[in-house]
PDB file of C-alpha atoms in Angstrom:
ATOM      1  CA  MET T 127     -27.518 -37.897-120.280  1.00 43.00           C
ATOM      2  CA  GLU T 128     -30.878 -37.460-118.609  1.00 56.00           C
ATOM      3  CA  LYS T 129     -32.093 -33.939-118.114  1.00 66.00           C
ATOM      4  CA  LYS T 130     -32.500 -33.114-114.463  1.00 86.00           C
ATOM      5  CA  ASN T 131     -35.975 -31.992-113.516  1.00 94.00           C
ATOM      6  CA  LYS T 132     -36.573 -28.833-111.598  1.00 97.00           C
ATOM      7  CA  TYR T 133     -39.241 -28.635-108.908  1.00 98.00           C
ATOM      8  CA  SER T 134     -41.066 -25.477-107.863  1.00 98.00           C
ATOM      9  CA  ILE T 135     -42.558 -25.697-104.390  1.00 98.00           C
ATOM     10  CA  ILE T 136     -45.415 -23.236-103.918  1.00 97.00           C
ATOM     11  CA  ILE T 137     -46.393 -22.477-100.324  1.00 97.00           C
ATOM     12  CA  PRO T 138     -49.139 -19.965 -99.520  1.00 95.00           C
ATOM     13  CA  THR T 139     -48.696 -18.302 -96.134  1.00 95.00           C
ATOM     14  CA  TYR T 140     -50.652 -16.104 -93.790  1.00 93.00           C
ATOM     15  CA  ASN T 141     -49.131 -15.467 -90.355  1.00 92.00           C
ATOM     16  CA  GLU T 142     -46.825 -18.483 -90.479  1.00 92.00           C
ATOM     17  CA  ARG T 143     -43.617 -16.755 -89.378  1.00 92.00           C
ATOM     18  CA  LEU T 144     -42.209 -19.598 -87.307  1.00 93.00           C
ATOM     19  CA  ASN T 145     -43.730 -22.478 -89.252  1.00 94.00           C
ATOM     20  CA  ILE T 146     -42.477 -21.325 -92.635  1.00 96.00           C
ATOM     21  CA  ALA T 147     -38.915 -20.984 -91.363  1.00 96.00           C
ATOM     22  CA  ILE T 148     -38.998 -24.560 -90.104  1.00 96.00           C
ATOM     23  CA  VAL T 149     -40.638 -25.843 -93.289  1.00 97.00           C
ATOM     24  CA  ILE T 150     -37.943 -24.180 -95.419  1.00 97.00           C
ATOM     25  CA  TYR T 151     -35.200 -25.604 -93.194  1.00 97.00           C
ATOM     26  CA  LEU T 152     -36.718 -29.092 -93.601  1.00 98.00           C
ATOM     27  CA  ILE T 153     -37.104 -28.733 -97.383  1.00 98.00           C
ATOM     28  CA  PHE T 154     -33.411 -27.917 -97.711  1.00 97.00           C
ATOM     29  CA  LYS T 155     -32.573 -30.775 -95.356  1.00 97.00           C
ATOM     30  CA  TYR T 156     -34.484 -33.439 -97.307  1.00 97.00           C
ATOM     31  CA  LEU T 157     -34.167 -32.253-100.919  1.00 96.00           C
ATOM     32  CA  ARG T 158     -30.406 -31.817-101.097  1.00 94.00           C
ATOM     33  CA  GLU T 159     -29.974 -33.937-104.202  1.00 92.00           C
ATOM     34  CA  PHE T 160     -32.730 -32.247-106.222  1.00 95.00           C
ATOM     35  CA  ASP T 161     -32.947 -29.005-108.157  1.00 96.00           C
ATOM     36  CA  PHE T 162     -35.733 -26.927-106.665  1.00 97.00           C
ATOM     37  CA  GLU T 163     -37.015 -23.464-105.835  1.00 97.00           C
ATOM     38  CA  ILE T 164     -39.449 -22.393-103.137  1.00 98.00           C
ATOM     39  CA  ILE T 165     -42.115 -19.822-103.992  1.00 98.00           C
ATOM     40  CA  ILE T 166     -43.784 -18.234-101.005  1.00 97.00           C
ATOM     41  CA  VAL T 167     -47.098 -16.502-101.697  1.00 97.00           C
ATOM     42  CA  ASP T 168     -47.721 -14.395 -98.620  1.00 96.00           C
ATOM     43  CA  ASP T 169     -51.028 -12.604 -98.274  1.00 94.00           C
ATOM     44  CA  GLY T 170     -49.785  -9.563 -96.372  1.00 93.00           C
ATOM     45  CA  SER T 171     -49.202 -11.294 -93.027  1.00 94.00           C
ATOM     46  CA  PRO T 172     -48.949  -8.718 -90.238  1.00 94.00           C
ATOM     47  CA  ASP T 173     -46.744 -11.023 -88.118  1.00 92.00           C
ATOM     48  CA  GLY T 174     -43.495 -10.464 -90.023  1.00 92.00           C
ATOM     49  CA  THR T 175     -43.643 -13.591 -92.185  1.00 94.00           C
ATOM     50  CA  GLN T 176     -42.127 -11.620 -95.054  1.00 96.00           C
ATOM     51  CA  ASP T 177     -39.233 -10.364 -92.910  1.00 95.00           C
ATOM     52  CA  ILE T 178     -38.291 -13.875 -91.931  1.00 96.00           C
ATOM     53  CA  ILE T 179     -38.487 -14.986 -95.580  1.00 96.00           C
ATOM     54  CA  GLN T 180     -35.983 -12.253 -96.449  1.00 96.00           C
ATOM     55  CA  GLN T 181     -33.672 -13.494 -93.699  1.00 96.00           C
ATOM     56  CA  LEU T 182     -34.009 -17.076 -94.975  1.00 97.00           C
ATOM     57  CA  ARG T 183     -33.148 -15.891 -98.496  1.00 97.00           C
ATOM     58  CA  GLN T 184     -29.859 -14.568 -97.107  1.00 95.00           C
ATOM     59  CA  VAL T 185     -29.131 -17.976 -95.566  1.00 96.00           C
ATOM     60  CA  TYR T 186     -30.168 -20.244 -98.433  1.00 97.00           C
ATOM     61  CA  GLY T 187     -29.728 -18.061-101.496  1.00 95.00           C
ATOM     62  CA  GLU T 188     -31.995 -15.470-103.073  1.00 95.00           C
ATOM     63  CA  GLU T 189     -32.598 -17.521-106.211  1.00 95.00           C
ATOM     64  CA  ARG T 190     -33.725 -20.584-104.213  1.00 97.00           C
ATOM     65  CA  ILE T 191     -36.466 -18.839-102.248  1.00 97.00           C
ATOM     66  CA  LEU T 192     -38.792 -16.418-104.025  1.00 97.00           C
ATOM     67  CA  LEU T 193     -41.197 -14.179-102.179  1.00 97.00           C
ATOM     68  CA  ARG T 194     -44.225 -13.274-104.259  1.00 96.00           C
ATOM     69  CA  ALA T 195     -46.435 -11.422-101.826  1.00 95.00           C
ATOM     70  CA  ARG T 196     -49.939 -10.136-102.324  1.00 95.00           C
ATOM     71  CA  PRO T 197     -51.371  -7.136-100.472  1.00 94.00           C
ATOM     72  CA  LYS T 198     -54.143  -8.938 -98.589  1.00 91.00           C
ATOM     73  CA  LYS T 199     -55.860 -12.271 -97.998  1.00 88.00           C
ATOM     74  CA  LEU T 200     -57.153 -13.366-101.389  1.00 86.00           C
ATOM     75  CA  GLY T 201     -57.762 -17.078-101.000  1.00 81.00           C
ATOM     76  CA  LEU T 202     -55.964 -20.332-101.574  1.00 83.00           C
ATOM     77  CA  GLY T 203     -56.888 -21.066-105.181  1.00 85.00           C
ATOM     78  CA  THR T 204     -55.698 -17.726-106.482  1.00 89.00           C
ATOM     79  CA  ALA T 205     -52.555 -18.045-104.340  1.00 92.00           C
ATOM     80  CA  TYR T 206     -51.538 -21.119-106.353  1.00 93.00           C
ATOM     81  CA  CYS T 207     -52.318 -19.327-109.639  1.00 93.00           C
ATOM     82  CA  HIS T 208     -50.211 -16.408-108.466  1.00 95.00           C
ATOM     83  CA  GLY T 209     -47.278 -18.600-107.453  1.00 96.00           C
ATOM     84  CA  LEU T 210     -47.546 -20.651-110.615  1.00 96.00           C
ATOM     85  CA  ARG T 211     -46.888 -17.583-112.756  1.00 96.00           C
ATOM     86  CA  TYR T 212     -43.380 -17.348-111.315  1.00 97.00           C
ATOM     87  CA  ALA T 213     -42.599 -21.067-111.280  1.00 97.00           C
ATOM     88  CA  SER T 214     -39.663 -22.046-113.469  1.00 96.00           C
ATOM     89  CA  GLY T 215     -39.719 -25.792-112.674  1.00 96.00           C
ATOM     90  CA  ASP T 216     -41.014 -28.655-114.808  1.00 96.00           C
ATOM     91  CA  PHE T 217     -42.974 -29.848-111.790  1.00 98.00           C
ATOM     92  CA  VAL T 218     -44.857 -27.960-109.122  1.00 98.00           C
ATOM     93  CA  VAL T 219     -45.381 -29.099-105.543  1.00 98.00           C
ATOM     94  CA  ILE T 220     -48.101 -27.506-103.479  1.00 96.00           C
ATOM     95  CA  MET T 221     -48.056 -27.889 -99.721  1.00 96.00           C
ATOM     96  CA  ASP T 222     -49.200 -26.187 -96.541  1.00 93.00           C
ATOM     97  CA  ALA T 223     -46.980 -23.986 -94.445  1.00 94.00           C
ATOM     98  CA  ASP T 224     -48.278 -25.118 -91.064  1.00 91.00           C
ATOM     99  CA  LEU T 225     -45.992 -28.180 -90.631  1.00 93.00           C
ATOM    100  CA  SER T 226     -48.855 -30.628 -91.132  1.00 93.00           C
ATOM    101  CA  HIS T 227     -47.123 -31.586 -94.392  1.00 95.00           C
ATOM    102  CA  HIS T 228     -43.620 -32.829 -93.678  1.00 97.00           C
ATOM    103  CA  PRO T 229     -41.016 -32.086 -96.402  1.00 97.00           C
ATOM    104  CA  LYS T 230     -39.381 -35.476 -95.758  1.00 97.00           C
ATOM    105  CA  TYR T 231     -42.042 -36.997 -98.020  1.00 97.00           C
ATOM    106  CA  LEU T 232     -41.018 -34.869-100.998  1.00 98.00           C
ATOM    107  CA  PRO T 233     -38.397 -37.368-102.270  1.00 97.00           C
ATOM    108  CA  SER T 234     -41.036 -40.131-102.308  1.00 97.00           C
ATOM    109  CA  PHE T 235     -43.369 -37.904-104.395  1.00 98.00           C
ATOM    110  CA  ILE T 236     -40.538 -37.243-106.839  1.00 97.00           C
ATOM    111  CA  ARG T 237     -39.433 -40.889-107.008  1.00 97.00           C
ATOM    112  CA  LYS T 238     -43.023 -42.035-107.554  1.00 97.00           C
ATOM    113  CA  GLN T 239     -43.408 -39.555-110.410  1.00 97.00           C
ATOM    114  CA  ILE T 240     -40.180 -40.698-112.051  1.00 97.00           C
ATOM    115  CA  GLU T 241     -41.063 -44.410-111.659  1.00 97.00           C
ATOM    116  CA  THR T 242     -44.577 -44.113-113.025  1.00 97.00           C
ATOM    117  CA  GLY T 243     -44.440 -41.045-115.257  1.00 97.00           C
ATOM    118  CA  ALA T 244     -47.592 -39.799-113.511  1.00 97.00           C
ATOM    119  CA  SER T 245     -48.984 -36.322-114.167  1.00 97.00           C
ATOM    120  CA  ILE T 246     -50.003 -35.937-110.539  1.00 97.00           C
ATOM    121  CA  VAL T 247     -48.729 -37.555-107.352  1.00 98.00           C
ATOM    122  CA  THR T 248     -51.015 -36.947-104.407  1.00 97.00           C
ATOM    123  CA  GLY T 249     -50.299 -37.617-100.745  1.00 96.00           C
ATOM    124  CA  THR T 250     -52.767 -39.843 -98.959  1.00 96.00           C
ATOM    125  CA  ARG T 251     -53.248 -40.189 -95.232  1.00 94.00           C
ATOM    126  CA  TYR T 252     -55.587 -43.143 -95.367  1.00 91.00           C
ATOM    127  CA  VAL T 253     -53.302 -46.014 -96.388  1.00 89.00           C
ATOM    128  CA  LYS T 254     -50.606 -48.143 -94.762  1.00 88.00           C
ATOM    129  CA  ASN T 255     -47.659 -46.015 -93.615  1.00 92.00           C
ATOM    130  CA  GLY T 256     -49.856 -42.945 -93.809  1.00 94.00           C
ATOM    131  CA  GLY T 257     -51.697 -41.480 -90.866  1.00 94.00           C
ATOM    132  CA  VAL T 258     -52.979 -38.532 -88.919  1.00 95.00           C
ATOM    133  CA  HIS T 259     -51.982 -37.218 -85.525  1.00 93.00           C
ATOM    134  CA  GLY T 260     -53.884 -34.808 -83.351  1.00 90.00           C
ATOM    135  CA  TRP T 261     -57.493 -35.487 -84.310  1.00 91.00           C
ATOM    136  CA  ASN T 262     -60.188 -36.320 -81.786  1.00 89.00           C
ATOM    137  CA  LEU T 263     -62.883 -38.935 -82.388  1.00 91.00           C
ATOM    138  CA  LEU T 264     -65.372 -36.426 -83.791  1.00 90.00           C
ATOM    139  CA  ARG T 265     -62.829 -35.093 -86.269  1.00 89.00           C
ATOM    140  CA  LYS T 266     -61.994 -38.637 -87.395  1.00 92.00           C
ATOM    141  CA  LEU T 267     -65.679 -39.494 -87.714  1.00 93.00           C
ATOM    142  CA  THR T 268     -66.413 -36.448 -89.891  1.00 91.00           C
ATOM    143  CA  SER T 269     -63.400 -37.150 -92.015  1.00 91.00           C
ATOM    144  CA  ARG T 270     -64.335 -40.796 -92.600  1.00 93.00           C
ATOM    145  CA  GLY T 271     -67.982 -39.914 -93.217  1.00 93.00           C
ATOM    146  CA  ALA T 272     -67.032 -37.227 -95.718  1.00 93.00           C
ATOM    147  CA  ASN T 273     -64.680 -39.631 -97.457  1.00 92.00           C
ATOM    148  CA  VAL T 274     -67.212 -42.486 -97.752  1.00 94.00           C
ATOM    149  CA  LEU T 275     -69.792 -40.036 -99.097  1.00 94.00           C
ATOM    150  CA  ALA T 276     -67.405 -38.661-101.697  1.00 94.00           C
ATOM    151  CA  GLN T 277     -66.122 -42.096-102.714  1.00 94.00           C
ATOM    152  CA  THR T 278     -69.663 -43.390-103.195  1.00 94.00           C
ATOM    153  CA  LEU T 279     -70.957 -40.398-105.106  1.00 94.00           C
ATOM    154  CA  LEU T 280     -67.969 -39.077-107.043  1.00 95.00           C
ATOM    155  CA  TRP T 281     -65.850 -42.168-107.850  1.00 93.00           C
ATOM    156  CA  PRO T 282     -62.754 -39.961-107.694  1.00 93.00           C
ATOM    157  CA  GLY T 283     -60.126 -42.665-108.119  1.00 91.00           C
ATOM    158  CA  VAL T 284     -58.002 -41.441-105.198  1.00 94.00           C
ATOM    159  CA  SER T 285     -58.288 -42.333-101.521  1.00 92.00           C
ATOM    160  CA  ASP T 286     -57.664 -38.895-100.014  1.00 92.00           C
ATOM    161  CA  LEU T 287     -59.674 -36.156-101.681  1.00 91.00           C
ATOM    162  CA  THR T 288     -59.124 -33.206 -99.393  1.00 86.00           C
ATOM    163  CA  GLY T 289     -55.413 -33.687 -98.879  1.00 86.00           C
ATOM    164  CA  SER T 290     -53.449 -30.805-100.320  1.00 88.00           C
ATOM    165  CA  PHE T 291     -49.905 -32.170-100.439  1.00 96.00           C
ATOM    166  CA  ARG T 292     -49.412 -32.853-104.149  1.00 97.00           C
ATOM    167  CA  LEU T 293     -46.941 -32.826-106.991  1.00 98.00           C
ATOM    168  CA  TYR T 294     -48.136 -31.767-110.445  1.00 98.00           C
ATOM    169  CA  LYS T 295     -46.585 -31.645-113.858  1.00 98.00           C
ATOM    170  CA  LYS T 296     -46.550 -27.894-114.390  1.00 97.00           C
ATOM    171  CA  SER T 297     -48.591 -27.953-117.603  1.00 97.00           C
ATOM    172  CA  VAL T 298     -51.184 -30.195-115.937  1.00 97.00           C
ATOM    173  CA  LEU T 299     -51.576 -27.881-112.963  1.00 96.00           C
ATOM    174  CA  GLU T 300     -51.993 -24.927-115.325  1.00 96.00           C
ATOM    175  CA  ASP T 301     -54.633 -26.833-117.253  1.00 96.00           C
ATOM    176  CA  ILE T 302     -56.673 -27.914-114.226  1.00 95.00           C
ATOM    177  CA  ILE T 303     -56.415 -24.795-112.124  1.00 93.00           C
ATOM    178  CA  SER T 304     -58.022 -22.695-114.829  1.00 88.00           C
ATOM    179  CA  SER T 305     -61.225 -24.739-114.637  1.00 87.00           C
ATOM    180  CA  VAL T 306     -61.488 -24.848-110.842  1.00 90.00           C
ATOM    181  CA  VAL T 307     -63.833 -22.390-109.161  1.00 86.00           C
ATOM    182  CA  SER T 308     -64.191 -23.666-105.565  1.00 84.00           C
ATOM    183  CA  LYS T 309     -62.588 -21.975-102.600  1.00 80.00           C
ATOM    184  CA  GLY T 310     -61.292 -23.181 -99.260  1.00 75.00           C
ATOM    185  CA  TYR T 311     -60.686 -26.865 -98.932  1.00 74.00           C
ATOM    186  CA  VAL T 312     -63.321 -27.886-101.465  1.00 87.00           C
ATOM    187  CA  PHE T 313     -60.744 -26.417-103.872  1.00 90.00           C
ATOM    188  CA  GLN T 314     -58.424 -29.393-103.287  1.00 90.00           C
ATOM    189  CA  MET T 315     -61.262 -31.837-103.886  1.00 93.00           C
ATOM    190  CA  GLU T 316     -62.316 -30.119-107.090  1.00 94.00           C
ATOM    191  CA  MET T 317     -58.716 -30.117-108.381  1.00 95.00           C
ATOM    192  CA  ILE T 318     -58.292 -33.861-108.026  1.00 95.00           C
ATOM    193  CA  VAL T 319     -61.799 -34.749-109.290  1.00 96.00           C
ATOM    194  CA  ARG T 320     -61.331 -32.596-112.393  1.00 95.00           C
ATOM    195  CA  ALA T 321     -57.922 -34.177-112.976  1.00 96.00           C
ATOM    196  CA  THR T 322     -59.493 -37.650-112.765  1.00 95.00           C
ATOM    197  CA  ARG T 323     -62.232 -36.677-115.216  1.00 95.00           C
ATOM    198  CA  LYS T 324     -59.700 -35.297-117.658  1.00 95.00           C
ATOM    199  CA  GLY T 325     -58.002 -38.674-117.577  1.00 95.00           C
ATOM    200  CA  TYR T 326     -54.680 -37.590-116.101  1.00 97.00           C
ATOM    201  CA  HIS T 327     -52.490 -40.312-114.637  1.00 97.00           C
ATOM    202  CA  ILE T 328     -52.640 -39.915-110.855  1.00 97.00           C
ATOM    203  CA  GLU T 329     -50.511 -41.837-108.353  1.00 97.00           C
ATOM    204  CA  GLU T 330     -50.609 -41.832-104.571  1.00 97.00           C
ATOM    205  CA  VAL T 331     -47.928 -41.920-101.892  1.00 97.00           C
ATOM    206  CA  PRO T 332     -48.531 -42.339 -98.159  1.00 97.00           C
ATOM    207  CA  ILE T 333     -47.999 -39.267 -96.004  1.00 97.00           C
ATOM    208  CA  THR T 334     -48.517 -38.562 -92.341  1.00 96.00           C
ATOM    209  CA  PHE T 335     -50.387 -35.513 -91.228  1.00 95.00           C
ATOM    210  CA  VAL T 336     -49.577 -33.909 -87.888  1.00 94.00           C
ATOM    211  CA  ASP T 337     -52.284 -31.376 -87.204  1.00 87.00           C
ATOM    212  CA  ARG T 338     -51.176 -27.844 -86.458  1.00 72.00           C
ATOM    213  CA  VAL T 339     -48.325 -27.740 -83.984  1.00 63.00           C
ATOM    214  CA  PHE T 340     -48.684 -24.011 -83.416  1.00 61.00           C
ATOM    215  CA  GLY T 341     -52.227 -22.716 -83.406  1.00 55.00           C
ATOM    216  CA  SER T 342     -55.349 -24.810 -83.722  1.00 53.00           C
ATOM    217  CA  SER T 343     -57.069 -26.200 -86.778  1.00 54.00           C
ATOM    218  CA  LYS T 344     -60.670 -25.443 -87.430  1.00 59.00           C
ATOM    219  CA  LEU T 345     -63.532 -27.645 -88.475  1.00 66.00           C
ATOM    220  CA  GLY T 346     -66.977 -26.315 -87.653  1.00 73.00           C
ATOM    221  CA  GLY T 347     -70.513 -26.675 -88.913  1.00 79.00           C
ATOM    222  CA  SER T 348     -69.897 -24.174 -91.688  1.00 84.00           C
ATOM    223  CA  GLU T 349     -67.042 -26.297 -93.091  1.00 84.00           C
ATOM    224  CA  ILE T 350     -69.352 -29.305 -93.248  1.00 88.00           C
ATOM    225  CA  VAL T 351     -71.984 -27.270 -95.096  1.00 90.00           C
ATOM    226  CA  GLU T 352     -69.301 -26.001 -97.499  1.00 89.00           C
ATOM    227  CA  TYR T 353     -68.152 -29.566 -98.070  1.00 91.00           C
ATOM    228  CA  LEU T 354     -71.664 -30.807 -98.880  1.00 92.00           C
ATOM    229  CA  LYS T 355     -72.236 -27.865-101.221  1.00 93.00           C
ATOM    230  CA  GLY T 356     -68.948 -28.693-102.926  1.00 93.00           C
ATOM    231  CA  LEU T 357     -69.977 -32.321-103.286  1.00 94.00           C
ATOM    232  CA  ILE T 358     -73.259 -31.406-104.966  1.00 94.00           C
ATOM    233  CA  TYR T 359     -71.494 -28.886-107.187  1.00 94.00           C
ATOM    234  CA  LEU T 360     -69.043 -31.567-108.338  1.00 95.00           C
ATOM    235  CA  LEU T 361     -71.866 -34.069-108.922  1.00 94.00           C
ATOM    236  CA  LEU T 362     -73.532 -31.591-111.266  1.00 93.00           C
ATOM    237  CA  THR T 363     -70.513 -30.185-113.072  1.00 92.00           C
ATOM    238  CA  THR T 364     -67.935 -32.964-113.442  1.00 89.00           C
TER     239      THR T 364
ATOM    240  CA  MET C 725     -70.802 -37.468-119.019  1.00 66.00           C
ATOM    241  CA  LYS C 726     -71.617 -35.609-115.834  1.00 89.00           C
ATOM    242  CA  GLN C 727     -71.316 -37.634-112.655  1.00 92.00           C
ATOM    243  CA  ILE C 728     -74.959 -37.057-111.739  1.00 94.00           C
ATOM    244  CA  LEU C 729     -76.022 -38.630-115.057  1.00 95.00           C
ATOM    245  CA  LYS C 730     -73.850 -41.675-114.387  1.00 94.00           C
ATOM    246  CA  ILE C 731     -75.469 -42.175-111.001  1.00 95.00           C
ATOM    247  CA  LEU C 732     -78.952 -41.659-112.476  1.00 95.00           C
ATOM    248  CA  GLY C 733     -78.014 -44.202-115.142  1.00 96.00           C
ATOM    249  CA  VAL C 734     -77.122 -46.777-112.487  1.00 95.00           C
ATOM    250  CA  LEU C 735     -80.390 -46.075-110.640  1.00 94.00           C
ATOM    251  CA  LEU C 736     -82.332 -46.366-113.890  1.00 96.00           C
ATOM    252  CA  ALA C 737     -80.738 -49.730-114.656  1.00 96.00           C
ATOM    253  CA  ILE C 738     -81.652 -51.006-111.194  1.00 93.00           C
ATOM    254  CA  PHE C 739     -85.208 -49.674-111.678  1.00 93.00           C
ATOM    255  CA  ALA C 740     -85.485 -51.470-115.035  1.00 94.00           C
ATOM    256  CA  VAL C 741     -84.383 -54.777-113.516  1.00 92.00           C
ATOM    257  CA  TRP C 742     -86.924 -54.301-110.740  1.00 91.00           C
ATOM    258  CA  ILE C 743     -89.765 -53.606-113.170  1.00 91.00           C
ATOM    259  CA  GLY C 744     -88.633 -56.643-115.158  1.00 90.00           C
ATOM    260  CA  LEU C 745     -88.862 -58.800-112.056  1.00 88.00           C
ATOM    261  CA  LEU C 746     -92.313 -57.408-111.247  1.00 87.00           C
ATOM    262  CA  GLU C 747     -93.576 -58.159-114.765  1.00 86.00           C
ATOM    263  CA  ALA C 748     -91.947 -61.574-115.127  1.00 84.00           C
ATOM    264  CA  SER C 749     -93.220 -62.710-111.723  1.00 73.00           C
ATOM    265  CA  VAL C 750     -90.644 -65.498-111.493  1.00 76.00           C
ATOM    266  CA  VAL C 751     -90.344 -64.831-107.773  1.00 77.00           C
ATOM    267  CA  SER C 752     -93.263 -64.024-105.498  1.00 81.00           C
ATOM    268  CA  GLN C 753     -94.597 -60.465-106.047  1.00 80.00           C
ATOM    269  CA  SER C 754     -94.521 -59.569-102.348  1.00 83.00           C
ATOM    270  CA  TYR C 755     -90.754 -60.186-102.285  1.00 84.00           C
ATOM    271  CA  VAL C 756     -90.181 -58.053-105.349  1.00 86.00           C
ATOM    272  CA  TRP C 757     -92.150 -55.136-103.886  1.00 86.00           C
ATOM    273  CA  LEU C 758     -89.823 -55.133-100.861  1.00 90.00           C
ATOM    274  CA  LEU C 759     -86.581 -55.147-102.902  1.00 89.00           C
ATOM    275  CA  PRO C 760     -86.190 -51.323-103.041  1.00 90.00           C
ATOM    276  CA  VAL C 761     -86.511 -51.211 -99.254  1.00 93.00           C
ATOM    277  CA  TYR C 762     -83.753 -53.801 -98.967  1.00 93.00           C
ATOM    278  CA  LEU C 763     -81.642 -51.803-101.408  1.00 93.00           C
ATOM    279  CA  VAL C 764     -81.932 -48.613 -99.343  1.00 95.00           C
ATOM    280  CA  LEU C 765     -81.238 -50.537 -96.138  1.00 96.00           C
ATOM    281  CA  SER C 766     -78.185 -52.253 -97.569  1.00 96.00           C
ATOM    282  CA  LEU C 767     -76.856 -48.956 -98.920  1.00 95.00           C
ATOM    283  CA  GLY C 768     -77.216 -47.454 -95.455  1.00 96.00           C
ATOM    284  CA  CYS C 769     -75.500 -50.479 -93.895  1.00 97.00           C
ATOM    285  CA  TYR C 770     -72.697 -50.206 -96.426  1.00 96.00           C
ATOM    286  CA  GLY C 771     -72.165 -46.554 -95.516  1.00 95.00           C
ATOM    287  CA  LEU C 772     -72.167 -47.222 -91.772  1.00 96.00           C
ATOM    288  CA  LEU C 773     -69.893 -50.223 -92.204  1.00 97.00           C
ATOM    289  CA  MET C 774     -67.375 -48.277 -94.282  1.00 95.00           C
ATOM    290  CA  VAL C 775     -67.316 -45.405 -91.764  1.00 96.00           C
ATOM    291  CA  GLY C 776     -67.008 -47.945 -88.944  1.00 96.00           C
ATOM    292  CA  ILE C 777     -64.151 -49.797 -90.585  1.00 94.00           C
ATOM    293  CA  GLY C 778     -62.476 -46.492 -91.436  1.00 93.00           C
ATOM    294  CA  LEU C 779     -62.708 -45.407 -87.798  1.00 94.00           C
ATOM    295  CA  MET C 780     -61.514 -48.759 -86.405  1.00 93.00           C
ATOM    296  CA  PHE C 781     -58.452 -48.824 -88.604  1.00 91.00           C
ATOM    297  CA  PHE C 782     -57.886 -45.079 -88.681  1.00 93.00           C
ATOM    298  CA  PRO C 783     -54.120 -44.779 -89.184  1.00 94.00           C
ATOM    299  CA  THR C 784     -52.484 -42.615 -86.538  1.00 93.00           C
ATOM    300  CA  CYS C 785     -48.869 -41.555 -86.131  1.00 93.00           C
ATOM    301  CA  PRO C 786     -48.001 -40.294 -82.616  1.00 93.00           C
ATOM    302  CA  GLN C 787     -44.319 -41.057 -83.245  1.00 94.00           C
ATOM    303  CA  GLU C 788     -44.365 -38.581 -86.158  1.00 94.00           C
ATOM    304  CA  ALA C 789     -45.420 -35.790 -83.815  1.00 94.00           C
ATOM    305  CA  GLN C 790     -42.434 -36.546 -81.559  1.00 94.00           C
ATOM    306  CA  LEU C 791     -39.998 -36.695 -84.468  1.00 95.00           C
ATOM    307  CA  LEU C 792     -41.356 -33.381 -85.705  1.00 95.00           C
ATOM    308  CA  GLN C 793     -40.813 -31.772 -82.296  1.00 95.00           C
ATOM    309  CA  LYS C 794     -37.162 -32.831 -82.429  1.00 96.00           C
ATOM    310  CA  GLU C 795     -36.740 -31.423 -85.916  1.00 96.00           C
ATOM    311  CA  ILE C 796     -38.384 -28.160 -84.872  1.00 95.00           C
ATOM    312  CA  LEU C 797     -35.761 -27.733 -82.161  1.00 95.00           C
ATOM    313  CA  GLU C 798     -33.030 -28.665 -84.622  1.00 96.00           C
ATOM    314  CA  ALA C 799     -34.336 -26.097 -87.128  1.00 96.00           C
ATOM    315  CA  LYS C 800     -34.603 -23.361 -84.516  1.00 95.00           C
ATOM    316  CA  GLU C 801     -31.066 -23.987 -83.329  1.00 95.00           C
ATOM    317  CA  PHE C 802     -29.623 -23.995 -86.852  1.00 96.00           C
ATOM    318  CA  LEU C 803     -31.521 -20.942 -88.065  1.00 96.00           C
ATOM    319  CA  SER C 804     -30.803 -18.926 -84.912  1.00 94.00           C
ATOM    320  CA  SER C 805     -27.110 -19.637 -85.387  1.00 94.00           C
ATOM    321  CA  LYS C 806     -27.415 -18.250 -88.929  1.00 93.00           C
ATOM    322  CA  GLY C 807     -28.919 -15.051 -87.570  1.00 89.00           C
ATOM    323  CA  VAL C 808     -32.541 -15.711 -88.451  1.00 91.00           C
ATOM    324  CA  ASP C 809     -34.896 -14.235 -85.872  1.00 88.00           C
ATOM    325  CA  MET C 810     -36.596 -17.307 -84.404  1.00 86.00           C
ATOM    326  CA  GLY C 811     -38.195 -15.591 -81.409  1.00 77.00           C
ATOM    327  CA  SER C 812     -41.650 -16.908 -80.553  1.00 60.00           C
ATOM    328  CA  ASP C 813     -44.608 -15.277 -82.262  1.00 47.00           C
TER     329      ASP C 813
END
């Protein structure tokens, strides 16, 4: 008999009270047939995110949802490291709490991994059946420009570098995350570029991305500067 | 090998071919002198073209936003009935 894999879903949160409840509801709705746990890394949200997690643990079971809070905002990269320490699955999924990543795609990540034996399955918005909702022309232009630049200079081997909806073999995530230094959303780009350089088998699945339903997403001049700095850093170090 | 070295390697190879063409003078020298300009121009065109194509065929998913709205209501209803505090934030 085949051993059933366990999946640990790590979700960093900061003031995502309503969103995280809906995300957890949707995970349980779409992953019924799989063995999984959800690890919430909350950075001391003042909006009661942790209270609602405790209520959700009563509904869905305390061993299915783990709350591993940190006292204050400490950044995305370290949030994954923190969550990873408590993960008991063979595979780790990382996703955002803001509903831009829909849990209904999780089964296709898992199936793709099983079919191909890949070390990493990454969601891509820029292929058939993928897509983005809620971006204006300027946002699309920056995104395409950034992507063409990165594809030309970095040869990353994946079509969506800054997407952060991914499934990793646990040992692979542990290996890569230790060598990643970037913060913010350059972090996601560095993760996948380093994985490519290390020769890990990476597969892609289409996902759709609905930009923040509650609250607004931010992309300003400083993000573009950060992105370019990240690009140069990766050119020199990978 | 670091990525920057790979790119420099490609540039160096192109440079070597160019020098070769200059020395061999199989084609007219004035053409060969202009080749780097053409290279830069075509690289720029490639970039603009790729961004243009990407923008023209940018995949969007308005129906996903609607489906999500429905599921948000569904989630709120279910969780409220289980006693989870789903009041607005």
